[in-house]
N, CA, C and O of each residue as an XYZ file, in Angstrom:
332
protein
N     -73.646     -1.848    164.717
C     -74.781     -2.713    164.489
C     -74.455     -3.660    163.347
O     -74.131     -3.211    162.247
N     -74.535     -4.958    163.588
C     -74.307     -5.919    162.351
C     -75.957     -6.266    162.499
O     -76.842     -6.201    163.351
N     -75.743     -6.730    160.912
C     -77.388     -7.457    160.025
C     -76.412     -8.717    159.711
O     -75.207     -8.936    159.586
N     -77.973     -9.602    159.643
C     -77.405    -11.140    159.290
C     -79.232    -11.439    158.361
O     -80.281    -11.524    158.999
N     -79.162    -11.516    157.192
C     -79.721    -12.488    156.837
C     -79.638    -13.922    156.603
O     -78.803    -14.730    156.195
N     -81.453    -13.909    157.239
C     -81.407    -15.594    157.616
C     -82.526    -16.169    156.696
O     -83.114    -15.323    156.021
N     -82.839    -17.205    156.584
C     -83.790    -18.224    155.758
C     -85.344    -17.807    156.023
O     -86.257    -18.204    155.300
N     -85.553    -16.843    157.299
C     -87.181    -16.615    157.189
C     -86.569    -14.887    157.743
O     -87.432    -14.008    157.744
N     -85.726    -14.654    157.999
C     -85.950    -13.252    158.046
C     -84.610    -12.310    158.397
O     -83.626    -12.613    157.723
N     -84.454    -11.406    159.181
C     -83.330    -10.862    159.406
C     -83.176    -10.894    160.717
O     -84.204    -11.021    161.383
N     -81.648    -10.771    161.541
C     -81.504    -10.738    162.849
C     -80.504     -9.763    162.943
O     -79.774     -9.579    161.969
N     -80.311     -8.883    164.326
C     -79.702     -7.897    164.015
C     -78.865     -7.491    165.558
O     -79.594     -7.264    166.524
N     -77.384     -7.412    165.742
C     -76.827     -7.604    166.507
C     -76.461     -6.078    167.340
O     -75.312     -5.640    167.275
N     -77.408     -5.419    168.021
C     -76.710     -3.742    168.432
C     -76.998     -3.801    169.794
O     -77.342     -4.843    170.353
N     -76.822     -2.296    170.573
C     -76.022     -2.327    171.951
C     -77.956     -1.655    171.782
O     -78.623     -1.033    170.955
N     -78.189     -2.408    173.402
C     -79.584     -1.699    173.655
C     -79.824     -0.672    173.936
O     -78.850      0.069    174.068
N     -80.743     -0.277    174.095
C     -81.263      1.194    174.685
C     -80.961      1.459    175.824
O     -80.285      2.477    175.971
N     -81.289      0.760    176.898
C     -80.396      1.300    178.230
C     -79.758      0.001    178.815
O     -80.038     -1.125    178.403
N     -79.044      0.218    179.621
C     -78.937     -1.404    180.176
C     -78.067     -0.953    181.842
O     -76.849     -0.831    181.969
N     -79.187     -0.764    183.030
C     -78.693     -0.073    184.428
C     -78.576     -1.149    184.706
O     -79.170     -1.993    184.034
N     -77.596     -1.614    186.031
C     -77.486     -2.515    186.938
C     -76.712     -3.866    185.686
O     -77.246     -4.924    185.352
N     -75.750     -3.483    185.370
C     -75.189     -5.258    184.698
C     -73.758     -5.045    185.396
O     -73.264     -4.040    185.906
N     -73.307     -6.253    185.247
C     -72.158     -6.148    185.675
C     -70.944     -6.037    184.395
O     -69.868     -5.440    184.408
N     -71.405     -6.626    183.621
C     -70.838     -6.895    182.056
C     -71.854     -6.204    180.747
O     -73.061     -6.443    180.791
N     -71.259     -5.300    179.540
C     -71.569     -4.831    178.518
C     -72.668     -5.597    178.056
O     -72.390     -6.785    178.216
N     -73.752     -5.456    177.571
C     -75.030     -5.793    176.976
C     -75.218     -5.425    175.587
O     -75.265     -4.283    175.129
N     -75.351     -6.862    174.782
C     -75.904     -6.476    173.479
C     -77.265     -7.308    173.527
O     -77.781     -7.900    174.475
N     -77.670     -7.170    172.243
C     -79.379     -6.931    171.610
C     -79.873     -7.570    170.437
O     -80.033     -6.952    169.384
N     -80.101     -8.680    170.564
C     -80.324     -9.604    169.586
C     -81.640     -9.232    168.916
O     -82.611     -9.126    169.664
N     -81.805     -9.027    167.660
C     -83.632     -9.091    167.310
C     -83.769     -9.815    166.218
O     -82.877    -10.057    165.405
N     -85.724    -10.441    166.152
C     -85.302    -11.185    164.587
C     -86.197    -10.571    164.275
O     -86.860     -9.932    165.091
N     -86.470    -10.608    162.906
C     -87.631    -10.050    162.302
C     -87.783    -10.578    161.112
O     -87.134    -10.376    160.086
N     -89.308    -11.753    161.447
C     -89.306    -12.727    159.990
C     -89.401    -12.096    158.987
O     -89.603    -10.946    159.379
N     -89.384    -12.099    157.793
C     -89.354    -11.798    156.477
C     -91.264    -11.228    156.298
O     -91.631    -10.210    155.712
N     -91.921    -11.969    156.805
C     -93.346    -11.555    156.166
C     -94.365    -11.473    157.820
O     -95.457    -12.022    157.968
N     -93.843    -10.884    158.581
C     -94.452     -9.632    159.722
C     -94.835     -8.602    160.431
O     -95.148     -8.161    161.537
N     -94.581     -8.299    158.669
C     -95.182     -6.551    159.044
C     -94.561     -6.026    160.120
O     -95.156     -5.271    160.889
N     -93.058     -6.444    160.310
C     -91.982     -5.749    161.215
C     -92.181     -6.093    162.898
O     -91.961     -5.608    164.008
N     -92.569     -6.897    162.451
C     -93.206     -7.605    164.375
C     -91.790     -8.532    164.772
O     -91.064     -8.899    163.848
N     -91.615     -8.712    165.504
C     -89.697     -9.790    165.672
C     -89.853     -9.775    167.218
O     -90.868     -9.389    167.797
N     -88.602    -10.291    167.882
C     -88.873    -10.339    169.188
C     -87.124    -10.021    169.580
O     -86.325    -10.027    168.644
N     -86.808     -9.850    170.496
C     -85.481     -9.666    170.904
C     -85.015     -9.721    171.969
O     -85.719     -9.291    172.883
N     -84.097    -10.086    172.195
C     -83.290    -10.596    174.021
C     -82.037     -9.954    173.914
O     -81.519     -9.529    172.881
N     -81.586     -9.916    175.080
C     -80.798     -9.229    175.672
C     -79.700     -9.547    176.476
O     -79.892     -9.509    177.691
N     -77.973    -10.023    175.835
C     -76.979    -10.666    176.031
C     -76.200    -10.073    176.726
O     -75.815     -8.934    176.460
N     -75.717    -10.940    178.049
C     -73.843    -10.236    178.385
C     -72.781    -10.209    176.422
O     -72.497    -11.193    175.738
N     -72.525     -8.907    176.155
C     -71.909     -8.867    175.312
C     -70.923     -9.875    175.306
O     -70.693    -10.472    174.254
N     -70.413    -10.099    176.168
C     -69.469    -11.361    176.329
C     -69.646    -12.740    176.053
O     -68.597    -13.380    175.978
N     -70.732    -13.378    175.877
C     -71.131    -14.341    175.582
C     -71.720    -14.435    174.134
O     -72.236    -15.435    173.636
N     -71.580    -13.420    173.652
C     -72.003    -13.078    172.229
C     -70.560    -12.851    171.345
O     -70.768    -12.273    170.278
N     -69.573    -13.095    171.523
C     -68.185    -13.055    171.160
C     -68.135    -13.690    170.599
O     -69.013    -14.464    170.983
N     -67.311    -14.449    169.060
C     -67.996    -13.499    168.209
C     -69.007    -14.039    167.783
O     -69.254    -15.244    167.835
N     -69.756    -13.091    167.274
C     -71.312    -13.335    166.594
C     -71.211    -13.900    165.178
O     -70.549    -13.168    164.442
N     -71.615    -14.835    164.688
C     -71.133    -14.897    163.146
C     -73.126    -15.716    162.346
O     -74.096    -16.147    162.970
N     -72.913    -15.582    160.990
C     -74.026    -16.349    160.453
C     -74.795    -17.715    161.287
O     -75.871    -17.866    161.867
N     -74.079    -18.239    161.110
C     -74.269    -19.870    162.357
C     -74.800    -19.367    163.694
O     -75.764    -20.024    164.085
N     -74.378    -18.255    164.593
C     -75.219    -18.166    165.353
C     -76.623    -17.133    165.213
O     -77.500    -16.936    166.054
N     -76.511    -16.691    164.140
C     -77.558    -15.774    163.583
C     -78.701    -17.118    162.915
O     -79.907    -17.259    163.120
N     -78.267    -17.502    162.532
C     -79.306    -18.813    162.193
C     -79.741    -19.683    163.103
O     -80.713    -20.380    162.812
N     -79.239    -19.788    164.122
C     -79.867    -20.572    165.418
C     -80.918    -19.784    166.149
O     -81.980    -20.298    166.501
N     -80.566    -18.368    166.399
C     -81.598    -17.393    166.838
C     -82.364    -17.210    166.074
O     -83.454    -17.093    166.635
N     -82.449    -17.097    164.902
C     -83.673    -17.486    164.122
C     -84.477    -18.429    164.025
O     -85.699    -18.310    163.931
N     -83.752    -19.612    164.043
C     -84.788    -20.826    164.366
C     -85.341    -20.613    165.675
O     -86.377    -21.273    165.758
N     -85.127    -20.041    166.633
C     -85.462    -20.396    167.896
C     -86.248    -19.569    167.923
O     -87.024    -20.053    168.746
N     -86.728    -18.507    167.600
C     -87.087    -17.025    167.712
C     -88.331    -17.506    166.780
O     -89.494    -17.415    167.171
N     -88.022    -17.952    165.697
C     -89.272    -18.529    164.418
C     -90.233    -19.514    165.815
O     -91.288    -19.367    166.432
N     -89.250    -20.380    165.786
C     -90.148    -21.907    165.964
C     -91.408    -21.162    167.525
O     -92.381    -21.770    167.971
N     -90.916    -19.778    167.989
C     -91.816    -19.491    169.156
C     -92.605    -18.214    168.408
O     -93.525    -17.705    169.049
N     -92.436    -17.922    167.695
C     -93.300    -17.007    166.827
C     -94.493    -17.857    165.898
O     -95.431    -17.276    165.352
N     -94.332    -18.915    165.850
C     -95.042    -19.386    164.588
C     -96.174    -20.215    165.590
O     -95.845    -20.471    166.748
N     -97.211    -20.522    165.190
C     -98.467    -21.529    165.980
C     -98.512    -22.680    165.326
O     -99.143    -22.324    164.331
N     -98.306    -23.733    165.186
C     -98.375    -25.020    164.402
C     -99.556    -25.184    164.483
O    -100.281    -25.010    165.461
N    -100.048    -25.844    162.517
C    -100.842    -25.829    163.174
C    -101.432    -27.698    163.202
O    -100.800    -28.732    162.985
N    -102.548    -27.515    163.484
C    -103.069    -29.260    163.857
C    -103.437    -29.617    162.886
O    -103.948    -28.757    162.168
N    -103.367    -31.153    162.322
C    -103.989    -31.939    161.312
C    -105.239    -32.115    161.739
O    -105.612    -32.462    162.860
N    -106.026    -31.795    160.551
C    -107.654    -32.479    161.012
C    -107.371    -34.125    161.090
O    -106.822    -34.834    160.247
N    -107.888    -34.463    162.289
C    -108.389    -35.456    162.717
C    -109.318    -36.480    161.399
O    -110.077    -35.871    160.646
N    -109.161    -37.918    161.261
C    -109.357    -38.998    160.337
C    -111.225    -38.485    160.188
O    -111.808    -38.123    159.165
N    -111.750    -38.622    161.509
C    -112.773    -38.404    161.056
C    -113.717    -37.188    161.305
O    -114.881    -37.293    161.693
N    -112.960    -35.831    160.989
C    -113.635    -34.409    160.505
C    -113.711    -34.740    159.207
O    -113.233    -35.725    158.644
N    -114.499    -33.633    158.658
C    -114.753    -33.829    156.933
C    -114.299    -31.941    157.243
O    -114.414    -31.026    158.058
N    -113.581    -32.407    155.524
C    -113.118    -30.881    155.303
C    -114.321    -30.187    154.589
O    -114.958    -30.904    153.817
N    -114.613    -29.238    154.699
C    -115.683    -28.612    153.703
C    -115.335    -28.228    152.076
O    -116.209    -27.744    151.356
């Protein structure tokens, strides 16, 4: 299992829990932002295409993994009044 800290949280590179029917070795990407009370999300790679794994791609799965975890949010509109 490799750890990679990243800029909003950690990502973490290990062999999954089961993996029936592949044709090729399966690893297990997860992120887990820094301030989620351990909530993260994770996918599931031909180990082969994960060759090698380094920071740079640990930081891309983080952005990608963040930017669908997070809700943007909207500017109030010119004419709402803020309270």
């Amino acid at each position: 299992m490799n750890t990679f800290s990243t800029r909003n949280g950690i990502v973490t590179l290990s062999m999954p829990f089961t993996t029936i029917m592949y044709d090729y070795p399966q690893i297990e990407l997860t992120y887990k932002p820094n301030n989620y009370s351990g909530w993260g999300v994770c996918k599931i790679f031909n180990a082969l295409e994960c060759e090698p794994f380094e920071q740079a791609d640990a930081e891309l799965f983080a952005e990608t993994a963040e930017s669908k975890l997070r809700i943007r949010q909207q500017p109030l509109c010119n004419n709402q009044r803020q309270a």
